[in-house]
């Protein structure tokens, strides 16, 4: 039994280190449940174990193991997460009790329209990130020559997506959303996102780490049992001896 106890001590130390390595680290917080679910799906597809937690009014948080933290951040950034919070025209023109100048109103309209269009493009399958930059001429009724409106669209897409087949539809969507904008004055530039780092080589590492984290506590208890049993036996022997002495003294 003593020999077993001596051999079990290194195993206990190893399991303690394993439990420390399985500690969690928060990746992002203040998320909606949908955003948290999307992030977990992306991480699990890359072989990284991730959990979500409901923090009440503070929203949801996503966490992973300490050893996977850096790779998890890189994978999420490569896939365009966390998604940008786009402003709507309703929030841009929210009544705040101040009177805006025509220039301010025009700038806010330009910004609000750009945000709305970028949000729409981000919902296209395969699009990781989208930006829309509008150049809307100032309305000058007395001018003989009217400056044309123009738009530039930036698209980052997931590798493997046939984004070229969607460029015509993207330009049509922009043209039909902006008054006075012609099809020829819309430019769309597309860029492929980097593939998730280590998605193939480390696909199973997160699954193994998750399995070990679930097995670590039962194994620790199993190895601690032989160490606790002799102590229990000694306590029982001392208890019986004490009872016998007390009985003999009576």
PDB file of C-alpha atoms in Angstrom:
ATOM      1  CA  UNK A   1       0.000   0.000   0.000  1.00  0.00           C
ATOM      2  CA  UNK A   2       2.853   2.402   0.840  1.00  0.00           C
ATOM      3  CA  UNK A   3       4.475   1.687  -2.511  1.00  0.00           C
ATOM      4  CA  UNK A   4       1.192   2.422  -4.260  1.00  0.00           C
ATOM      5  CA  UNK A   5       0.861   5.680  -2.363  1.00  0.00           C
ATOM      6  CA  UNK A   6       4.366   6.735  -3.408  1.00  0.00           C
ATOM      7  CA  UNK A   7       3.596   5.942  -7.072  1.00  0.00           C
ATOM      8  CA  UNK A   8       0.254   7.723  -6.932  1.00  0.00           C
ATOM      9  CA  UNK A   9       1.713  11.036  -5.757  1.00  0.00           C
ATOM     10  CA  UNK A  10       3.302  11.952  -9.120  1.00  0.00           C
ATOM     11  CA  UNK A  11       0.026  11.086 -10.827  1.00  0.00           C
ATOM     12  CA  UNK A  12      -1.840  13.415  -8.476  1.00  0.00           C
ATOM     13  CA  UNK A  13       0.611  16.213  -9.208  1.00  0.00           C
ATOM     14  CA  UNK A  14       0.188  15.620 -12.946  1.00  0.00           C
ATOM     15  CA  UNK A  15      -3.583  15.694 -12.690  1.00  0.00           C
ATOM     16  CA  UNK A  16      -3.431  18.905 -10.675  1.00  0.00           C
ATOM     17  CA  UNK A  17      -1.387  20.491 -13.458  1.00  0.00           C
ATOM     18  CA  UNK A  18      -3.874  19.133 -15.982  1.00  0.00           C
ATOM     19  CA  UNK A  19      -6.751  20.744 -14.117  1.00  0.00           C
ATOM     20  CA  UNK A  20      -4.862  24.034 -14.057  1.00  0.00           C
ATOM     21  CA  UNK A  21      -4.292  23.762 -17.823  1.00  0.00           C
ATOM     22  CA  UNK A  22      -8.002  23.149 -18.390  1.00  0.00           C
ATOM     23  CA  UNK A  23      -8.955  26.511 -16.826  1.00  0.00           C
ATOM     24  CA  UNK A  24     -11.108  28.724 -19.003  1.00  0.00           C
ATOM     25  CA  UNK A  25     -10.435  32.173 -20.463  1.00  0.00           C
ATOM     26  CA  UNK A  26     -13.123  34.549 -21.732  1.00  0.00           C
ATOM     27  CA  UNK A  27     -12.820  35.428 -25.410  1.00  0.00           C
ATOM     28  CA  UNK A  28     -15.645  37.960 -25.765  1.00  0.00           C
ATOM     29  CA  UNK A  29     -18.479  39.187 -23.573  1.00  0.00           C
ATOM     30  CA  UNK A  30     -21.593  41.362 -23.860  1.00  0.00           C
ATOM     31  CA  UNK A  31     -22.780  39.258 -26.800  1.00  0.00           C
ATOM     32  CA  UNK A  32     -26.249  38.217 -27.865  1.00  0.00           C
ATOM     33  CA  UNK A  33     -27.014  34.512 -27.665  1.00  0.00           C
ATOM     34  CA  UNK A  34     -27.030  34.321 -31.471  1.00  0.00           C
ATOM     35  CA  UNK A  35     -23.555  35.879 -31.675  1.00  0.00           C
ATOM     36  CA  UNK A  36     -22.266  33.476 -29.015  1.00  0.00           C
ATOM     37  CA  UNK A  37     -23.708  30.487 -30.885  1.00  0.00           C
ATOM     38  CA  UNK A  38     -22.110  31.611 -34.160  1.00  0.00           C
ATOM     39  CA  UNK A  39     -18.700  31.992 -32.507  1.00  0.00           C
ATOM     40  CA  UNK A  40     -18.890  28.580 -30.859  1.00  0.00           C
ATOM     41  CA  UNK A  41     -19.840  26.976 -34.183  1.00  0.00           C
ATOM     42  CA  UNK A  42     -16.825  28.597 -35.878  1.00  0.00           C
ATOM     43  CA  UNK A  43     -14.442  27.522 -33.103  1.00  0.00           C
ATOM     44  CA  UNK A  44     -15.736  23.947 -32.966  1.00  0.00           C
ATOM     45  CA  UNK A  45     -15.372  23.681 -36.759  1.00  0.00           C
ATOM     46  CA  UNK A  46     -11.696  24.576 -36.234  1.00  0.00           C
ATOM     47  CA  UNK A  47     -11.329  21.902 -33.525  1.00  0.00           C
ATOM     48  CA  UNK A  48     -11.350  24.342 -30.588  1.00  0.00           C
ATOM     49  CA  UNK A  49     -13.498  23.605 -27.546  1.00  0.00           C
ATOM     50  CA  UNK A  50     -15.624  26.612 -26.504  1.00  0.00           C
ATOM     51  CA  UNK A  51     -18.429  27.314 -24.052  1.00  0.00           C
ATOM     52  CA  UNK A  52     -20.995  30.072 -23.678  1.00  0.00           C
ATOM     53  CA  UNK A  53     -22.358  31.564 -20.450  1.00  0.00           C
ATOM     54  CA  UNK A  54     -25.435  33.668 -19.766  1.00  0.00           C
ATOM     55  CA  UNK A  55     -24.449  36.703 -17.669  1.00  0.00           C
ATOM     56  CA  UNK A  56     -27.951  38.123 -17.383  1.00  0.00           C
ATOM     57  CA  UNK A  57     -28.233  41.798 -18.314  1.00  0.00           C
ATOM     58  CA  UNK A  58     -24.536  41.809 -19.262  1.00  0.00           C
ATOM     59  CA  UNK A  59     -25.295  39.464 -22.168  1.00  0.00           C
ATOM     60  CA  UNK A  60     -23.508  36.254 -23.113  1.00  0.00           C
ATOM     61  CA  UNK A  61     -19.803  35.455 -22.979  1.00  0.00           C
ATOM     62  CA  UNK A  62     -17.747  32.888 -24.901  1.00  0.00           C
ATOM     63  CA  UNK A  63     -14.769  31.137 -23.299  1.00  0.00           C
ATOM     64  CA  UNK A  64     -12.170  28.564 -24.252  1.00  0.00           C
ATOM     65  CA  UNK A  65      -9.227  26.799 -22.632  1.00  0.00           C
ATOM     66  CA  UNK A  66      -6.152  28.835 -21.731  1.00  0.00           C
ATOM     67  CA  UNK A  67      -4.053  26.816 -24.162  1.00  0.00           C
ATOM     68  CA  UNK A  68      -6.406  27.558 -27.080  1.00  0.00           C
ATOM     69  CA  UNK A  69      -6.914  31.263 -26.346  1.00  0.00           C
ATOM     70  CA  UNK A  70      -4.509  32.728 -28.938  1.00  0.00           C
ATOM     71  CA  UNK A  71      -5.589  30.373 -31.715  1.00  0.00           C
ATOM     72  CA  UNK A  72      -9.277  30.954 -30.923  1.00  0.00           C
ATOM     73  CA  UNK A  73      -8.850  34.731 -31.306  1.00  0.00           C
ATOM     74  CA  UNK A  74      -7.023  34.233 -34.627  1.00  0.00           C
ATOM     75  CA  UNK A  75      -9.725  31.888 -35.939  1.00  0.00           C
ATOM     76  CA  UNK A  76     -12.534  34.279 -35.003  1.00  0.00           C
ATOM     77  CA  UNK A  77     -10.752  37.262 -36.584  1.00  0.00           C
ATOM     78  CA  UNK A  78     -10.166  35.277 -39.784  1.00  0.00           C
ATOM     79  CA  UNK A  79     -13.900  34.576 -39.979  1.00  0.00           C
ATOM     80  CA  UNK A  80     -14.918  38.175 -39.254  1.00  0.00           C
ATOM     81  CA  UNK A  81     -15.971  37.752 -35.622  1.00  0.00           C
ATOM     82  CA  UNK A  82     -17.145  39.476 -33.585  1.00  0.00           C
ATOM     83  CA  UNK A  83     -19.511  40.969 -36.126  1.00  0.00           C
ATOM     84  CA  UNK A  84     -19.706  44.738 -36.307  1.00  0.00           C
ATOM     85  CA  UNK A  85     -22.708  46.469 -34.747  1.00  0.00           C
ATOM     86  CA  UNK A  86     -24.184  48.504 -37.596  1.00  0.00           C
ATOM     87  CA  UNK A  87     -26.071  51.732 -37.016  1.00  0.00           C
ATOM     88  CA  UNK A  88     -29.503  52.137 -38.585  1.00  0.00           C
ATOM     89  CA  UNK A  89     -31.080  55.289 -39.962  1.00  0.00           C
ATOM     90  CA  UNK A  90     -33.367  55.263 -36.939  1.00  0.00           C
ATOM     91  CA  UNK A  91     -30.454  55.499 -34.519  1.00  0.00           C
ATOM     92  CA  UNK A  92     -28.509  57.961 -36.660  1.00  0.00           C
ATOM     93  CA  UNK A  93     -31.471  60.371 -36.789  1.00  0.00           C
ATOM     94  CA  UNK A  94     -32.611  59.785 -33.219  1.00  0.00           C
ATOM     95  CA  UNK A  95     -34.319  62.864 -31.788  1.00  0.00           C
ATOM     96  CA  UNK A  96     -32.070  64.421 -29.138  1.00  0.00           C
ATOM     97  CA  UNK A  97     -33.559  67.895 -28.809  1.00  0.00           C
ATOM     98  CA  UNK A  98     -30.873  69.650 -30.901  1.00  0.00           C
ATOM     99  CA  UNK A  99     -31.343  71.313 -34.279  1.00  0.00           C
ATOM    100  CA  UNK A 100     -28.826  70.028 -36.835  1.00  0.00           C
ATOM    101  CA  UNK A 101     -27.455  72.051 -39.708  1.00  0.00           C
ATOM    102  CA  UNK A 102     -28.098  70.893 -43.301  1.00  0.00           C
ATOM    103  CA  UNK A 103     -24.464  69.798 -43.565  1.00  0.00           C
ATOM    104  CA  UNK A 104     -24.768  67.672 -40.424  1.00  0.00           C
ATOM    105  CA  UNK A 105     -28.034  66.162 -41.613  1.00  0.00           C
ATOM    106  CA  UNK A 106     -26.447  65.261 -44.963  1.00  0.00           C
ATOM    107  CA  UNK A 107     -23.424  63.669 -43.270  1.00  0.00           C
ATOM    108  CA  UNK A 108     -25.655  61.648 -40.961  1.00  0.00           C
ATOM    109  CA  UNK A 109     -27.782  60.493 -43.897  1.00  0.00           C
ATOM    110  CA  UNK A 110     -24.661  59.440 -45.791  1.00  0.00           C
ATOM    111  CA  UNK A 111     -23.346  57.527 -42.787  1.00  0.00           C
ATOM    112  CA  UNK A 112     -26.692  55.897 -42.012  1.00  0.00           C
ATOM    113  CA  UNK A 113     -27.181  54.701 -45.602  1.00  0.00           C
ATOM    114  CA  UNK A 114     -23.630  53.303 -45.711  1.00  0.00           C
ATOM    115  CA  UNK A 115     -24.235  51.399 -42.478  1.00  0.00           C
ATOM    116  CA  UNK A 116     -27.563  49.986 -43.662  1.00  0.00           C
ATOM    117  CA  UNK A 117     -26.069  48.795 -46.957  1.00  0.00           C
ATOM    118  CA  UNK A 118     -23.003  47.272 -45.285  1.00  0.00           C
ATOM    119  CA  UNK A 119     -25.281  45.419 -42.872  1.00  0.00           C
ATOM    120  CA  UNK A 120     -27.298  44.013 -45.776  1.00  0.00           C
ATOM    121  CA  UNK A 121     -24.174  42.869 -47.632  1.00  0.00           C
ATOM    122  CA  UNK A 122     -22.809  41.214 -44.472  1.00  0.00           C
ATOM    123  CA  UNK A 123     -25.846  38.913 -44.461  1.00  0.00           C
ATOM    124  CA  UNK A 124     -24.878  37.386 -47.829  1.00  0.00           C
ATOM    125  CA  UNK A 125     -23.629  33.824 -47.429  1.00  0.00           C
ATOM    126  CA  UNK A 126     -19.835  33.683 -47.549  1.00  0.00           C
ATOM    127  CA  UNK A 127     -19.292  37.384 -46.775  1.00  0.00           C
ATOM    128  CA  UNK A 128     -17.044  37.852 -43.744  1.00  0.00           C
ATOM    129  CA  UNK A 129     -16.929  41.658 -43.744  1.00  0.00           C
ATOM    130  CA  UNK A 130     -18.467  44.440 -45.822  1.00  0.00           C
ATOM    131  CA  UNK A 131     -17.963  48.205 -46.094  1.00  0.00           C
ATOM    132  CA  UNK A 132     -19.831  50.716 -48.243  1.00  0.00           C
ATOM    133  CA  UNK A 133     -18.490  54.222 -48.914  1.00  0.00           C
ATOM    134  CA  UNK A 134     -20.933  56.639 -50.530  1.00  0.00           C
ATOM    135  CA  UNK A 135     -20.038  59.912 -52.223  1.00  0.00           C
ATOM    136  CA  UNK A 136     -23.298  61.821 -52.527  1.00  0.00           C
ATOM    137  CA  UNK A 137     -23.089  65.280 -54.153  1.00  0.00           C
ATOM    138  CA  UNK A 138     -24.537  68.238 -52.335  1.00  0.00           C
ATOM    139  CA  UNK A 139     -27.827  69.435 -53.705  1.00  0.00           C
ATOM    140  CA  UNK A 140     -27.198  72.751 -55.500  1.00  0.00           C
ATOM    141  CA  UNK A 141     -30.323  73.855 -57.416  1.00  0.00           C
ATOM    142  CA  UNK A 142     -28.592  76.879 -58.998  1.00  0.00           C
ATOM    143  CA  UNK A 143     -25.715  74.853 -60.445  1.00  0.00           C
ATOM    144  CA  UNK A 144     -25.783  74.041 -64.179  1.00  0.00           C
ATOM    145  CA  UNK A 145     -23.787  70.825 -63.752  1.00  0.00           C
ATOM    146  CA  UNK A 146     -24.854  68.229 -61.254  1.00  0.00           C
ATOM    147  CA  UNK A 147     -22.103  66.062 -59.782  1.00  0.00           C
ATOM    148  CA  UNK A 148     -22.821  62.333 -60.089  1.00  0.00           C
ATOM    149  CA  UNK A 149     -23.083  60.122 -57.032  1.00  0.00           C
ATOM    150  CA  UNK A 150     -20.654  57.234 -56.623  1.00  0.00           C
ATOM    151  CA  UNK A 151     -20.132  54.270 -54.306  1.00  0.00           C
ATOM    152  CA  UNK A 152     -17.222  52.006 -53.378  1.00  0.00           C
ATOM    153  CA  UNK A 153     -17.869  48.579 -51.864  1.00  0.00           C
ATOM    154  CA  UNK A 154     -15.328  46.494 -49.945  1.00  0.00           C
ATOM    155  CA  UNK A 155     -16.061  42.779 -49.525  1.00  0.00           C
ATOM    156  CA  UNK A 156     -13.996  40.246 -47.572  1.00  0.00           C
ATOM    157  CA  UNK A 157     -15.261  36.763 -48.323  1.00  0.00           C
ATOM    158  CA  UNK A 158     -14.710  33.284 -46.959  1.00  0.00           C
ATOM    159  CA  UNK A 159     -12.293  31.134 -49.034  1.00  0.00           C
ATOM    160  CA  UNK A 160     -14.207  28.835 -51.358  1.00  0.00           C
ATOM    161  CA  UNK A 161     -17.067  31.293 -51.869  1.00  0.00           C
ATOM    162  CA  UNK A 162     -17.850  32.155 -55.497  1.00  0.00           C
ATOM    163  CA  UNK A 163     -18.174  35.858 -54.763  1.00  0.00           C
ATOM    164  CA  UNK A 164     -17.570  36.896 -58.392  1.00  0.00           C
ATOM    165  CA  UNK A 165     -20.981  35.498 -59.320  1.00  0.00           C
ATOM    166  CA  UNK A 166     -22.580  37.910 -56.822  1.00  0.00           C
ATOM    167  CA  UNK A 167     -20.897  41.158 -57.919  1.00  0.00           C
ATOM    168  CA  UNK A 168     -23.631  42.078 -60.391  1.00  0.00           C
ATOM    169  CA  UNK A 169     -26.322  41.598 -57.742  1.00  0.00           C
ATOM    170  CA  UNK A 170     -24.300  43.588 -55.207  1.00  0.00           C
ATOM    171  CA  UNK A 171     -23.970  46.528 -57.602  1.00  0.00           C
ATOM    172  CA  UNK A 172     -27.679  46.369 -58.442  1.00  0.00           C
ATOM    173  CA  UNK A 173     -28.550  46.404 -54.726  1.00  0.00           C
ATOM    174  CA  UNK A 174     -26.433  49.523 -54.161  1.00  0.00           C
ATOM    175  CA  UNK A 175     -27.776  51.314 -57.240  1.00  0.00           C
ATOM    176  CA  UNK A 176     -31.409  50.662 -56.316  1.00  0.00           C
ATOM    177  CA  UNK A 177     -30.827  51.921 -52.772  1.00  0.00           C
ATOM    178  CA  UNK A 178     -29.226  55.282 -53.570  1.00  0.00           C
ATOM    179  CA  UNK A 179     -31.081  57.940 -55.523  1.00  0.00           C
ATOM    180  CA  UNK A 180     -29.231  59.247 -58.572  1.00  0.00           C
ATOM    181  CA  UNK A 181     -26.558  56.534 -58.510  1.00  0.00           C
ATOM    182  CA  UNK A 182     -25.712  54.868 -61.811  1.00  0.00           C
ATOM    183  CA  UNK A 183     -24.513  51.285 -62.242  1.00  0.00           C
ATOM    184  CA  UNK A 184     -21.199  52.373 -63.780  1.00  0.00           C
ATOM    185  CA  UNK A 185     -20.360  54.531 -60.767  1.00  0.00           C
ATOM    186  CA  UNK A 186     -20.345  51.591 -58.357  1.00  0.00           C
ATOM    187  CA  UNK A 187     -17.069  49.768 -57.798  1.00  0.00           C
ATOM    188  CA  UNK A 188     -16.885  46.474 -55.904  1.00  0.00           C
ATOM    189  CA  UNK A 189     -13.536  45.192 -54.646  1.00  0.00           C
ATOM    190  CA  UNK A 190     -13.346  41.679 -53.176  1.00  0.00           C
ATOM    191  CA  UNK A 191     -10.655  40.124 -50.992  1.00  0.00           C
ATOM    192  CA  UNK A 192     -10.366  36.543 -49.786  1.00  0.00           C
ATOM    193  CA  UNK A 193     -10.071  36.096 -46.012  1.00  0.00           C
ATOM    194  CA  UNK A 194      -7.183  34.113 -44.606  1.00  0.00           C
ATOM    195  CA  UNK A 195      -8.103  30.494 -43.795  1.00  0.00           C
ATOM    196  CA  UNK A 196      -8.415  29.705 -40.074  1.00  0.00           C
ATOM    197  CA  UNK A 197      -4.895  29.064 -38.679  1.00  0.00           C
ATOM    198  CA  UNK A 198      -4.172  25.429 -37.913  1.00  0.00           C
ATOM    199  CA  UNK A 199      -7.659  24.277 -38.867  1.00  0.00           C
ATOM    200  CA  UNK A 200      -6.381  21.027 -40.367  1.00  0.00           C
ATOM    201  CA  UNK A 201      -3.329  20.171 -38.280  1.00  0.00           C
ATOM    202  CA  UNK A 202      -4.991  20.890 -34.930  1.00  0.00           C
ATOM    203  CA  UNK A 203      -8.549  19.819 -35.705  1.00  0.00           C
ATOM    204  CA  UNK A 204      -8.661  17.206 -32.964  1.00  0.00           C
ATOM    205  CA  UNK A 205      -6.671  19.023 -30.256  1.00  0.00           C
ATOM    206  CA  UNK A 206      -9.654  20.912 -28.847  1.00  0.00           C
ATOM    207  CA  UNK A 207     -11.767  17.753 -28.725  1.00  0.00           C
ATOM    208  CA  UNK A 208      -9.029  15.884 -26.834  1.00  0.00           C
ATOM    209  CA  UNK A 209      -8.617  18.765 -24.384  1.00  0.00           C
ATOM    210  CA  UNK A 210     -12.358  18.831 -23.758  1.00  0.00           C
ATOM    211  CA  UNK A 211     -12.411  15.075 -23.106  1.00  0.00           C
ATOM    212  CA  UNK A 212      -9.482  15.337 -20.682  1.00  0.00           C
ATOM    213  CA  UNK A 213     -11.156  18.164 -18.784  1.00  0.00           C
ATOM    214  CA  UNK A 214     -14.204  15.989 -18.185  1.00  0.00           C
ATOM    215  CA  UNK A 215     -12.090  12.969 -17.149  1.00  0.00           C
ATOM    216  CA  UNK A 216      -9.631  14.829 -14.928  1.00  0.00           C
ATOM    217  CA  UNK A 217     -11.859  15.180 -11.859  1.00  0.00           C
ATOM    218  CA  UNK A 218     -13.044  11.513 -11.787  1.00  0.00           C
ATOM    219  CA  UNK A 219      -9.453  10.320 -12.250  1.00  0.00           C
ATOM    220  CA  UNK A 220      -8.239  12.596  -9.475  1.00  0.00           C
ATOM    221  CA  UNK A 221     -10.876  11.222  -7.115  1.00  0.00           C
ATOM    222  CA  UNK A 222     -10.042   7.654  -8.149  1.00  0.00           C
ATOM    223  CA  UNK A 223      -6.344   8.112  -7.385  1.00  0.00           C
ATOM    224  CA  UNK A 224      -7.070   9.942  -4.146  1.00  0.00           C
ATOM    225  CA  UNK A 225      -9.139   6.999  -2.849  1.00  0.00           C
ATOM    226  CA  UNK A 226      -6.135   4.732  -2.059  1.00  0.00           C
ATOM    227  CA  UNK A 227      -4.482   7.605  -0.203  1.00  0.00           C
ATOM    228  CA  UNK A 228      -7.566   8.325   1.844  1.00  0.00           C
ATOM    229  CA  UNK A 229      -8.395   4.716   2.669  1.00  0.00           C
ATOM    230  CA  UNK A 230      -5.344   4.093   4.988  1.00  0.00           C
ATOM    231  CA  UNK A 231      -6.120   7.285   6.868  1.00  0.00           C
ATOM    232  CA  UNK A 232      -9.707   6.134   7.311  1.00  0.00           C
ATOM    233  CA  UNK A 233      -8.506   2.734   8.566  1.00  0.00           C
ATOM    234  CA  UNK A 234      -6.160   4.361  11.108  1.00  0.00           C
ATOM    235  CA  UNK A 235      -8.956   6.625  12.332  1.00  0.00           C
ATOM    236  CA  UNK A 236     -11.239   3.598  12.774  1.00  0.00           C
ATOM    237  CA  UNK A 237      -8.537   1.675  14.693  1.00  0.00           C
ATOM    238  CA  UNK A 238      -7.898   4.617  17.017  1.00  0.00           C
ATOM    239  CA  UNK A 239     -11.621   4.966  17.528  1.00  0.00           C
ATOM    240  CA  UNK A 240     -12.027   1.304  18.517  1.00  0.00           C
ATOM    241  CA  UNK A 241      -9.003   1.469  20.833  1.00  0.00           C
ATOM    242  CA  UNK A 242     -10.428   4.547  22.521  1.00  0.00           C
ATOM    243  CA  UNK A 243     -13.781   2.836  22.979  1.00  0.00           C
ATOM    244  CA  UNK A 244     -12.079  -0.239  24.498  1.00  0.00           C
ATOM    245  CA  UNK A 245     -10.067   1.919  26.925  1.00  0.00           C
ATOM    246  CA  UNK A 246     -13.141   3.805  27.988  1.00  0.00           C
ATOM    247  CA  UNK A 247     -15.020   0.488  28.462  1.00  0.00           C
ATOM    248  CA  UNK A 248     -12.167  -1.011  30.519  1.00  0.00           C
ATOM    249  CA  UNK A 249     -11.954   2.071  32.735  1.00  0.00           C
ATOM    250  CA  UNK A 250     -15.678   1.894  33.486  1.00  0.00           C
TER     251      UNK A 250
END
